[in-house]
Coordinates of C-alpha atoms and ligand atoms in Angstrom, one line a residue:
X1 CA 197.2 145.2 -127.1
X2 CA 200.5 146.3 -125.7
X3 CA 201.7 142.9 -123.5
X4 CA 203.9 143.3 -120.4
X5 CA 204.8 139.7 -120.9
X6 CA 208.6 139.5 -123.1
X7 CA 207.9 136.3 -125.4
X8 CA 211.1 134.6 -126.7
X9 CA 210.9 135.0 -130.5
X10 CA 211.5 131.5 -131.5
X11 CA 209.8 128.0 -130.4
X12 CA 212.2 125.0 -129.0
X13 CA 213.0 122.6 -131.7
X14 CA 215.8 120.3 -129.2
X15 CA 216.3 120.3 -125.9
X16 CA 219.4 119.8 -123.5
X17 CA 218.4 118.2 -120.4
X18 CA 219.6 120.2 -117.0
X19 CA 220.9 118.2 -114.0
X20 CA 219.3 119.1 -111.0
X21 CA 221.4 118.8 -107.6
X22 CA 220.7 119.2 -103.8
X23 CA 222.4 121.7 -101.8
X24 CA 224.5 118.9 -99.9
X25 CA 226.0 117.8 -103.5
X26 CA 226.2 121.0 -104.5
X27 CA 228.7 121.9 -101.1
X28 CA 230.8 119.1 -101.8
X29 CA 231.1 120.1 -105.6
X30 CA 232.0 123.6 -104.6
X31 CA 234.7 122.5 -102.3
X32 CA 236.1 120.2 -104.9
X33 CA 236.9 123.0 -107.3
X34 CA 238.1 125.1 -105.1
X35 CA 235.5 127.9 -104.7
X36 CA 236.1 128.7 -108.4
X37 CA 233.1 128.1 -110.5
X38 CA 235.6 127.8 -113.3
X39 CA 236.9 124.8 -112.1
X40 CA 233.2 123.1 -111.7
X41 CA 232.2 120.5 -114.3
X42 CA 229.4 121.6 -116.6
X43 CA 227.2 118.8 -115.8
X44 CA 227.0 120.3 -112.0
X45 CA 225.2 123.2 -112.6
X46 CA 221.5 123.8 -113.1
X47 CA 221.5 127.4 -114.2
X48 CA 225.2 128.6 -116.4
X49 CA 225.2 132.4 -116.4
X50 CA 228.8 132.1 -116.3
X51 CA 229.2 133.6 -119.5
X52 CA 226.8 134.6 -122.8
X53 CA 229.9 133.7 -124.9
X54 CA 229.7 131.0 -127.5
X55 CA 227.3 129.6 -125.5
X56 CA 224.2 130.7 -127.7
X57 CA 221.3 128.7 -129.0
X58 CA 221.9 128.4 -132.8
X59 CA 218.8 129.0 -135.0
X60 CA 217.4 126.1 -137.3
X61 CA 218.9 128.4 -140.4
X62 CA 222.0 128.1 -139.0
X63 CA 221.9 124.2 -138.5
X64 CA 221.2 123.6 -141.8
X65 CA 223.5 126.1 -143.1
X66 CA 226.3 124.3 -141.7
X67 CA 225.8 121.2 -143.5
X68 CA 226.7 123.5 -146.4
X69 CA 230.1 124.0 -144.9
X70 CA 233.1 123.9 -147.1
X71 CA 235.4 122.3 -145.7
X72 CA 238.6 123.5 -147.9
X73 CA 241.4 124.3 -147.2
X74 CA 241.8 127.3 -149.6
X75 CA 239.1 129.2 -151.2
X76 CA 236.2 127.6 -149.3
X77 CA 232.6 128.8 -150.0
X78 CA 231.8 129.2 -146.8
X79 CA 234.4 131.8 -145.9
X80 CA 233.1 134.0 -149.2
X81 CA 230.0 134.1 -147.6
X82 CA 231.6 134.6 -144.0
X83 CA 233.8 137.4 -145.6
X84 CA 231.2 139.2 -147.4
X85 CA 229.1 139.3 -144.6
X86 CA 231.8 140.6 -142.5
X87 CA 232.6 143.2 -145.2
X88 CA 229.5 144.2 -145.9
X89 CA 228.5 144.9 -141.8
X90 CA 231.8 146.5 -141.3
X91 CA 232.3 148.0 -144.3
X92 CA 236.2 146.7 -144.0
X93 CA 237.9 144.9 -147.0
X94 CA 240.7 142.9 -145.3
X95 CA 239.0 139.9 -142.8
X96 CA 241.2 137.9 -141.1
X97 CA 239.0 135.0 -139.5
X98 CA 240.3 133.4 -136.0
X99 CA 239.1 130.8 -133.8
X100 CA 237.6 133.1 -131.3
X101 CA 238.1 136.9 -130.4
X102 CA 241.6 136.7 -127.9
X103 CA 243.1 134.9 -131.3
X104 CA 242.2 138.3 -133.2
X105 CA 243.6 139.9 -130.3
X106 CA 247.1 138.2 -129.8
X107 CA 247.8 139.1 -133.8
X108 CA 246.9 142.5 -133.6
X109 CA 247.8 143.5 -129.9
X110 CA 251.1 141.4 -130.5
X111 CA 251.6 143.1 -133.6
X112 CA 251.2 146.8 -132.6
X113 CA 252.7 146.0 -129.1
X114 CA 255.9 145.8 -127.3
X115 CA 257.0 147.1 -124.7
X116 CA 257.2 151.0 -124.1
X117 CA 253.8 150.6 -126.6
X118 CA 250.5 152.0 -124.9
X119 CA 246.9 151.5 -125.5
X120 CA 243.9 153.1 -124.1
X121 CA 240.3 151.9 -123.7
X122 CA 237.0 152.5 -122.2
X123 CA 238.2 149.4 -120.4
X124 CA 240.1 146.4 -121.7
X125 CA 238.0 143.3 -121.4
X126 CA 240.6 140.6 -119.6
X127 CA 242.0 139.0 -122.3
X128 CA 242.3 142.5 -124.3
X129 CA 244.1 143.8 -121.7
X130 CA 246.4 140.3 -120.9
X131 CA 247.0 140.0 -124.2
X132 CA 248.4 143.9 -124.7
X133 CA 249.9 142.8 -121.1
X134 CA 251.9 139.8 -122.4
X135 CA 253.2 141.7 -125.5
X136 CA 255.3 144.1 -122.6
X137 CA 253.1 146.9 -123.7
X138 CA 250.5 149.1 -121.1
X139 CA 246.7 148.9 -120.9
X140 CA 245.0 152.2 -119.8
X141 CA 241.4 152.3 -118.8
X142 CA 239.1 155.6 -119.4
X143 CA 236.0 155.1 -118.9
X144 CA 233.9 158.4 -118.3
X145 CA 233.3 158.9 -114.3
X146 CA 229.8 157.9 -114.6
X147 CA 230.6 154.5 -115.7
X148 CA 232.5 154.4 -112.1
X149 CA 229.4 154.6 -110.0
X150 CA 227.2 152.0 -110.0
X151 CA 223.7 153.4 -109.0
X152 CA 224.2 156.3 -111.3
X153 CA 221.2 156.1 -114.0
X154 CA 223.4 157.5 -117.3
X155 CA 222.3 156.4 -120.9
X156 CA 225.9 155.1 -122.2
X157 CA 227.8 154.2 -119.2
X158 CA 230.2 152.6 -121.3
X159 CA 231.7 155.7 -122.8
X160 CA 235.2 156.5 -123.2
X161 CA 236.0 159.8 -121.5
X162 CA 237.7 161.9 -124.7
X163 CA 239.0 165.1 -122.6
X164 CA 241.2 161.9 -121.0
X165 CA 241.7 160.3 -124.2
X166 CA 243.2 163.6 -125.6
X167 CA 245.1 164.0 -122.5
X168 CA 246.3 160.9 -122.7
X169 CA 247.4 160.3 -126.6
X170 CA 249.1 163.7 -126.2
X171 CA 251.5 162.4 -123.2
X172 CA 251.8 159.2 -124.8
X173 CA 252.4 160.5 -128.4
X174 CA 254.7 158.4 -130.6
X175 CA 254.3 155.1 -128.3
X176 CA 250.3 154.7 -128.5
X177 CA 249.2 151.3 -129.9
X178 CA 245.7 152.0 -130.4
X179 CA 243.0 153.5 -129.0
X180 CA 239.9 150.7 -128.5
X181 CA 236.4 151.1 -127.5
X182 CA 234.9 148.2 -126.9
X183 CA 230.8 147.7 -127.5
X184 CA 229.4 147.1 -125.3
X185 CA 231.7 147.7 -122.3
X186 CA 231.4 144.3 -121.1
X187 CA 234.3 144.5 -118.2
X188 CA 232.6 148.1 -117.3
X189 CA 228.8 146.6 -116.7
X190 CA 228.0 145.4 -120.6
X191 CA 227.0 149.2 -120.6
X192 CA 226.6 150.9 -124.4
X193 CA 228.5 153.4 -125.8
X194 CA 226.7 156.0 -127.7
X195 CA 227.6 156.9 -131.3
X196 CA 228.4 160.5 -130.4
X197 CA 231.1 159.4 -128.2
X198 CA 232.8 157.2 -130.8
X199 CA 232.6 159.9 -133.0
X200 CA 234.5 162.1 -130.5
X201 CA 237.0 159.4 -130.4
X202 CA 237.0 159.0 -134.0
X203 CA 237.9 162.5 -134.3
X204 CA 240.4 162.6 -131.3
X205 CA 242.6 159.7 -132.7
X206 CA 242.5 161.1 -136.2
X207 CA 244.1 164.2 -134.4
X208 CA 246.1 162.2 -133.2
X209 CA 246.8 160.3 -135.6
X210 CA 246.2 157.1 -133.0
X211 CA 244.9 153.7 -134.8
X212 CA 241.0 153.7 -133.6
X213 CA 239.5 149.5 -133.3
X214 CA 236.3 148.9 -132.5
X215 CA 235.8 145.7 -130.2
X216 CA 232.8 144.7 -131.1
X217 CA 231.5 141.5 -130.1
X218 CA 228.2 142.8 -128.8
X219 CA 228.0 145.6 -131.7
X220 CA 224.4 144.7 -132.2
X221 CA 223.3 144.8 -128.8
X222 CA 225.4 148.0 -128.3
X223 CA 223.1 149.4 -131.7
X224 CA 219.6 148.6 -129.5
X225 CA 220.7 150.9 -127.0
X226 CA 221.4 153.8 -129.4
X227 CA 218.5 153.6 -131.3
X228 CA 216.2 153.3 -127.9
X229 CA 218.7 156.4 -126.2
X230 CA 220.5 158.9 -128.2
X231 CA 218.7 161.4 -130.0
X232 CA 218.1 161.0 -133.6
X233 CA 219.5 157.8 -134.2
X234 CA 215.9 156.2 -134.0
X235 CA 214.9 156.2 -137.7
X236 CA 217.9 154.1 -138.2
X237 CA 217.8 150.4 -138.1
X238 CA 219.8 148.6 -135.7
X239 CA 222.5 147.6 -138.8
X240 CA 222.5 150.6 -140.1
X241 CA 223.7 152.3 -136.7
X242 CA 226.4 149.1 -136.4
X243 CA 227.6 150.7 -139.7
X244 CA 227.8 153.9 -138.9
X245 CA 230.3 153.1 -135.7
X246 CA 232.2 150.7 -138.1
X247 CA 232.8 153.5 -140.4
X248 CA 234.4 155.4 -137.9
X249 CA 237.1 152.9 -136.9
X250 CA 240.0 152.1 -138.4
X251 CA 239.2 148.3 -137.5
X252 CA 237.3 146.1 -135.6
X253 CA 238.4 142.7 -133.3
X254 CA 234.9 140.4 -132.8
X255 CA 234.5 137.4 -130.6
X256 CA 232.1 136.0 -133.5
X257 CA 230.7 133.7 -130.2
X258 CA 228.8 136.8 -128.7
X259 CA 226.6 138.5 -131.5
X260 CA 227.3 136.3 -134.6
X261 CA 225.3 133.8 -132.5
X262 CA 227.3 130.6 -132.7
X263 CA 229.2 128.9 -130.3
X264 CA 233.1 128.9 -132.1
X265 CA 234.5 131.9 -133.9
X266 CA 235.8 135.3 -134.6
X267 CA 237.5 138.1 -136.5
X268 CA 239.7 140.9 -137.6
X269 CA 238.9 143.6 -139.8
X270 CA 240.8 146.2 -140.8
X271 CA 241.1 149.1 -143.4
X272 CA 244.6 149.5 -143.7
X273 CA 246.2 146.5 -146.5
X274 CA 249.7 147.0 -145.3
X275 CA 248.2 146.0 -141.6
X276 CA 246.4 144.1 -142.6
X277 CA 248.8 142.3 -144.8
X278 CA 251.4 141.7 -141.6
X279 CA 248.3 140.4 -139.5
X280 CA 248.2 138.1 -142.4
X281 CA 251.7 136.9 -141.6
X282 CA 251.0 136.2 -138.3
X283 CA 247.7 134.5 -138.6
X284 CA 249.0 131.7 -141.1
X285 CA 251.9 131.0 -138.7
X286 CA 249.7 130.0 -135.9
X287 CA 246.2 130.0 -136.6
X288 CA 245.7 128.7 -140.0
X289 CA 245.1 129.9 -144.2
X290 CA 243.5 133.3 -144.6
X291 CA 240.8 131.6 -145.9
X292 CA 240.3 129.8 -142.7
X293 CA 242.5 131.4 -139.8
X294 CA 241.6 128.2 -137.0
X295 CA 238.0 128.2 -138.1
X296 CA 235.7 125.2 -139.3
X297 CA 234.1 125.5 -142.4
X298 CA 230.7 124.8 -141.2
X299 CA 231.2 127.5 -138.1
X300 CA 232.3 130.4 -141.0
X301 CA 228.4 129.6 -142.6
X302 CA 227.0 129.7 -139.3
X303 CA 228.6 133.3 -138.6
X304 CA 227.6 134.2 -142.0
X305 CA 224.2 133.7 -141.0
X306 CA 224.4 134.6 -137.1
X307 CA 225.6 138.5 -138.1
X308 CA 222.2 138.5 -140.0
X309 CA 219.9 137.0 -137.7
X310 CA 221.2 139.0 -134.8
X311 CA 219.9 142.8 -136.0
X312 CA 216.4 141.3 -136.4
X313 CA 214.5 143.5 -134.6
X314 CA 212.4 141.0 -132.8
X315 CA 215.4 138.9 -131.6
X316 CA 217.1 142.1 -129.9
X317 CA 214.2 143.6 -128.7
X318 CA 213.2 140.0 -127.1
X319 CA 216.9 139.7 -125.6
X320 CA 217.9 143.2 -124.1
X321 CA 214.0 143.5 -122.5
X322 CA 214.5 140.6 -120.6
X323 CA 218.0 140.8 -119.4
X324 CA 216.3 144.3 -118.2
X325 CA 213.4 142.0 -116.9
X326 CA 216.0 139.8 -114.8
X327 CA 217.5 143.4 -113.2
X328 CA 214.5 145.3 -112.7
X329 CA 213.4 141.8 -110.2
X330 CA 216.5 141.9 -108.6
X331 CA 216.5 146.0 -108.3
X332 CA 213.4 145.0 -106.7
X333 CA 214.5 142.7 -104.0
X334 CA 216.7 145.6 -102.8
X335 CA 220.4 143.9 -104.6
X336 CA 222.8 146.3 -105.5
X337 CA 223.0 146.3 -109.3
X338 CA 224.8 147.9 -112.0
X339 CA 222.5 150.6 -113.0
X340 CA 220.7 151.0 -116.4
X341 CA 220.9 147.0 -116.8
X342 CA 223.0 146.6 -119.6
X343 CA 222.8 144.4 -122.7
X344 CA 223.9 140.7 -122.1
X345 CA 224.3 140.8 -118.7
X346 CA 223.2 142.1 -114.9
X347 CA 225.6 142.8 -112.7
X348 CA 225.7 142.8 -109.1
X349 CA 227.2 145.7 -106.8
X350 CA 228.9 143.0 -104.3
X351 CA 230.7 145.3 -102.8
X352 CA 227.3 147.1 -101.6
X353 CA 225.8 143.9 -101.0
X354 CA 228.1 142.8 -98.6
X355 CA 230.0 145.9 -97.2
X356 CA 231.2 143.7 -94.1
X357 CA 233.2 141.8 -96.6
X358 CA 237.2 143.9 -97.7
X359 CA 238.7 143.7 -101.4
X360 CA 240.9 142.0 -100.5
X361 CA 238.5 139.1 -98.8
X362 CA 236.4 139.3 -102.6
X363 CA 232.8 139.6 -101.7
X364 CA 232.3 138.7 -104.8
X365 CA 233.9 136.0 -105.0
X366 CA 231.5 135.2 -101.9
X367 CA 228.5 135.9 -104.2
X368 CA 229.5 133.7 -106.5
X369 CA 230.4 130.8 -104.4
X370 CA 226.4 131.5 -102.8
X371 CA 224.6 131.5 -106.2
X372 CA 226.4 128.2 -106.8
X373 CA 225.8 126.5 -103.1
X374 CA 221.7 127.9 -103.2
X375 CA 220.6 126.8 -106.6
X376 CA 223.6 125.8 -108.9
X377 CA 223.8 129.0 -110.2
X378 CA 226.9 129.7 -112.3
X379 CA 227.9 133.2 -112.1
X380 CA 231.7 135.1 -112.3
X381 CA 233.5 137.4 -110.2
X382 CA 234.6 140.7 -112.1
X383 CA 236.7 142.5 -109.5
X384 CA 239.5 142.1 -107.7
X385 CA 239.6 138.3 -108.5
X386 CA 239.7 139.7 -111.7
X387 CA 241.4 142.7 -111.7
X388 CA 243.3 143.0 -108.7
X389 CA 246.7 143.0 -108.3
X390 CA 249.8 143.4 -106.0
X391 CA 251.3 146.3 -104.6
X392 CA 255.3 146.3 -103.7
X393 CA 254.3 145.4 -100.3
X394 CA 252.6 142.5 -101.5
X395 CA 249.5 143.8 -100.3
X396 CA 246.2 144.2 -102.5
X397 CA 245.8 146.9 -105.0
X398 CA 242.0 146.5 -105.4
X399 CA 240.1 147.0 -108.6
X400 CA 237.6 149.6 -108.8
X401 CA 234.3 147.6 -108.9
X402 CA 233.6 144.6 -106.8
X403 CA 231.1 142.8 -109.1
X404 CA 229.6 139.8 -110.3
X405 CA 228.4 139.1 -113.4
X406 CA 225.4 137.1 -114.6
X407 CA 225.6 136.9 -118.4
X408 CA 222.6 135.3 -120.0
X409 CA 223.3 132.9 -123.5
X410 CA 221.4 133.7 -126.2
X411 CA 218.0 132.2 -126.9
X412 CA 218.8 129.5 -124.6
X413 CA 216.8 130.2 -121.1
X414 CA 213.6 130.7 -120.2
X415 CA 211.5 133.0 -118.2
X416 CA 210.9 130.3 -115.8
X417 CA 214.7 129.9 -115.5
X418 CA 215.1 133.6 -115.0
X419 CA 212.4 133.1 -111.9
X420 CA 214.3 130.7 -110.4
X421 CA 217.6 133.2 -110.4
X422 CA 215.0 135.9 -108.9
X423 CA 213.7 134.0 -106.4
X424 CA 217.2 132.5 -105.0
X425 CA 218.5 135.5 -104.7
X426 CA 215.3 136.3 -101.8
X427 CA 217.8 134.3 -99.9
X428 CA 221.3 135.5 -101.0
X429 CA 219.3 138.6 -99.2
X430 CA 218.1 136.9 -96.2
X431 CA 221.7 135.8 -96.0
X432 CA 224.0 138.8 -96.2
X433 CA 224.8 139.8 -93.2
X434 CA 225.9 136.2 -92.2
X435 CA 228.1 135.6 -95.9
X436 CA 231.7 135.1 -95.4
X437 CA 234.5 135.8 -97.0
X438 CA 237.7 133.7 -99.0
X439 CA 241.3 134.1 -99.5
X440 CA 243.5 132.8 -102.1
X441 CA 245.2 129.6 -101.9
X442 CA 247.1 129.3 -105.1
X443 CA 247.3 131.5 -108.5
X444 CA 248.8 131.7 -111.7
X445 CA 250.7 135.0 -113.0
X446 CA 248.2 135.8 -116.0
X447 CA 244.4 135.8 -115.7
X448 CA 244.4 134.4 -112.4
X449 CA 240.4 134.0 -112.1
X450 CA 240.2 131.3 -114.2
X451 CA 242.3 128.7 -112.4
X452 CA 243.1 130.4 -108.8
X453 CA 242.0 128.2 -105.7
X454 CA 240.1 129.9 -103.0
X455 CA 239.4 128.9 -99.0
X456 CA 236.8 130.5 -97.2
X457 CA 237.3 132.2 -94.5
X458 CA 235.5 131.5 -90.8
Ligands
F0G1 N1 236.4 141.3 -126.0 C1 235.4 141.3 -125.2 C2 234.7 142.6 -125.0 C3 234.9 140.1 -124.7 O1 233.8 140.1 -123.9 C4 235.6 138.9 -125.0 C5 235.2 137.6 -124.4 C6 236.7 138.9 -125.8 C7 237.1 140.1 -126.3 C8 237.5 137.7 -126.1 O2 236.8 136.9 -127.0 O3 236.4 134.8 -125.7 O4 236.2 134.8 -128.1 O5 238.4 135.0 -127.1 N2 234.4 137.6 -123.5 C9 233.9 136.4 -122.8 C10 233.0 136.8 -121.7 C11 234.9 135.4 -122.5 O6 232.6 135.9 -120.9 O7 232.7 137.9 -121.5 P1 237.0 135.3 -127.0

């Protein structure tokens, strides 16, 4: 029998208890962070799809395997395994291990950086893009057109468009940083990018002669899509098509916290020794040994095991059909969504949902701030919260989406939780016409989401 009903592939062995709040305490919570979900205490929320980043449910191998952590300063048995396992998925002999992915980023952005320095991506996640930012250089975004329209139904949304690319290493030439496609395109709607359009990057940079990273913190999620959508990569299995991308690249940055299933953690790997040899330099100064780089001993095990456990077919079956579950309810209720759903996340068109509501007011700030007051509900604003900046007039320069972003954590909710995000958002529709929106209050110069203060407006 073929079931309609997704199963999660794993029984509950520990549970975290959820506070549940009213609506009234919910308001005054709301307020007290300043309409900025970041700034809301954990304990607050019911439902936290603020991010799916290091925020997973960690398997009962993995426990266990982290009592096995070695704890050593040099030569720990823990990064061997951490370091063959990264080898062996990426095919990549030099692995630099860092606390998280932005670490990995700030060596190798800072590194190849500098101002007059440009690098071009399907698009730069935010701390991608802030970190190549901070080092003086320029972040270019090419995403194909299709991955611009919302409703349009397009297998790998997240593509990079390569007649651009070309274009675009050829103006640049002899100031381009790297070129980075990032799997999947999380800032671009967690869409996938197929393998033929890496290989046409691939080739295009070797052309070029352009350095070509993969970032690849939802590599195995990305691999679902291509063995489900692009033509004969489905008698591959889903490592084996995470390979084959890796092969391409002449390194790879991972935010171990998304698809190495743990909560702490990340990586760099790259071909090239003499690269790899002054990312070397620059880890030990600020993030730790090379057998270590920031990272526990316990959480290297636990990644060791997590880049395993994640290609199991039942596991990413299980999580990509029911993130798909969650958007094909909401395509339902009539919500304006990101179309295909992508892989860790749905994302909402707010900018369709509430058309009454300017950039420059964030609607989706205002759909954020909702999800929250209605059911505790944490979601985040990717627009022009996000994205936006100032023009020389000091007026708005809007980004090019207005959405917001419901990431689900790995193997930690439940269908029923995913009916209770459904059903509220019944009356984020009844609603719409009557939501409001906020302005800014106070920000700071670099990622301003994550502390900015926001007012609503009346
Ligand atoms: N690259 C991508 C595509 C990401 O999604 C993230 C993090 C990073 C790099 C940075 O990794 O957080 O370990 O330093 N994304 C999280 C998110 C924060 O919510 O999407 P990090």
């Amino acid at each position: 029998m073929q079931h309609r009903t997704i199963i999660e592939p794993f029984r509950i062995k520990s549970v975290e208890p959820i506070g549940i709040s009213t609506e009234a305490e919910r308001v005054t919570q709301l307020a007290a962070a300043h309409y900025n979900p970041f700034l809301l205490r954990s304990k607050d929320v019911i439902i936290d799809l603020m991010t799916d980043s290091g925020t997973s449910a960690m398997s009962a191998h993995q426990w266990a395997g982290m009592m096995e952590g070695d704890e050593a300063y040099a030569g720990s048995r823990s990064w061997e395994r951490m370091e063959e396992a990264v080898q062996e998925l990426t095919g990549m002999q030099h692995v630099l291990p860092t606390h998280q992915g932005r670490a990995a980023e700030r060596i190798i952005y800072g590194h190849l950086g500098g101002a007059g320095k440009v690098f071009i991506s399907n698009t730069h996640f935010d701390t991608t893009r802030a970190n190549i930012e901070f080092s003086g250089a320029t972040a270019i975004d090419s995403p194909i057109a299709e991955g611009k329209d919302t409703a349009l139904e397009h297998p790998f949304k997240g593509n990079m468009d390569v007649a651009a690319l070309d274009h675009l290493l050829k103006e640049h030439k002899g100031h381009v940083g790297a070129v980075i496609l990032t799997v999947t395109n999380n800032s671009g709607g967690g869409q996938p990018v197929s393998m033929a359009n890496a290989e046409g990057v691939a080739a295009i940079c070797k052309r070029h002669g352009a350095l070509f990273l993969l970032d690849c913190c939802r590599i195995a999620e990305n691999s679902w899509f291509v063995k489900h959508r692009e033509e004969g990569m489905e008698g591959l299995s889903y490592r084996q098509i995470a390979q084959r991308m890796f092969a391409l690249a002449d390194g790879a940055v991972m935010s171990a916290k998304k698809d190495a299933l743990v909560n702490m953690g990340g990586f760099l790997s790259l071909k090239d020794e003499a690269l790899a040899a002054a990312c070397t330099n620059l880890l030990i100064l600020t993030e730790g040994f090379t057998t270590y780089g920031g990272v526990s001993g316990r959480d290297m095990e636990a990644i060791a095991i997590g880049l395993d456990e994640v290609f199991d077919p039942h596991y990413l079956d299980y999580r990509i059909r029911s993130t798909t579950w969650l958007g094909d309810k909401l395509h339902a209720l009539g919500v304006p969504l990101m179309r295909p759903i992508g892989g860790h996340a749905v994302y909402i068109d707010a900018k369709k949902l509430y058309p009454h509501i300017p950039p420059h007011e964030y609607p989706g700030q205002a759909l954020v701030c909702e999800l929250y007051r209605l059911a505790g509900i944490r979601s985040v604003e990717i627009g022009s919260v996000m994205f936006g900046k100032y023009g020389e007039d000091g007026g708005l320069l809007p980004s090019t989406m207005e959405l917001v972003r419901l990431a689900i954590p790995r193997r930690v909710y439940t269908q029923s939780h995913m009916e209770y995000v459904a059903e509220t958002f019944e009356e984020v529709m009844r609603e719409r016409s009557r939501t409001k929106g906020y302005r800014i209050t106070k920000e700071p110069k670099f990622l301003r989401h994550f502390t900015a203060h926001f007012e609503p407006l009346t």
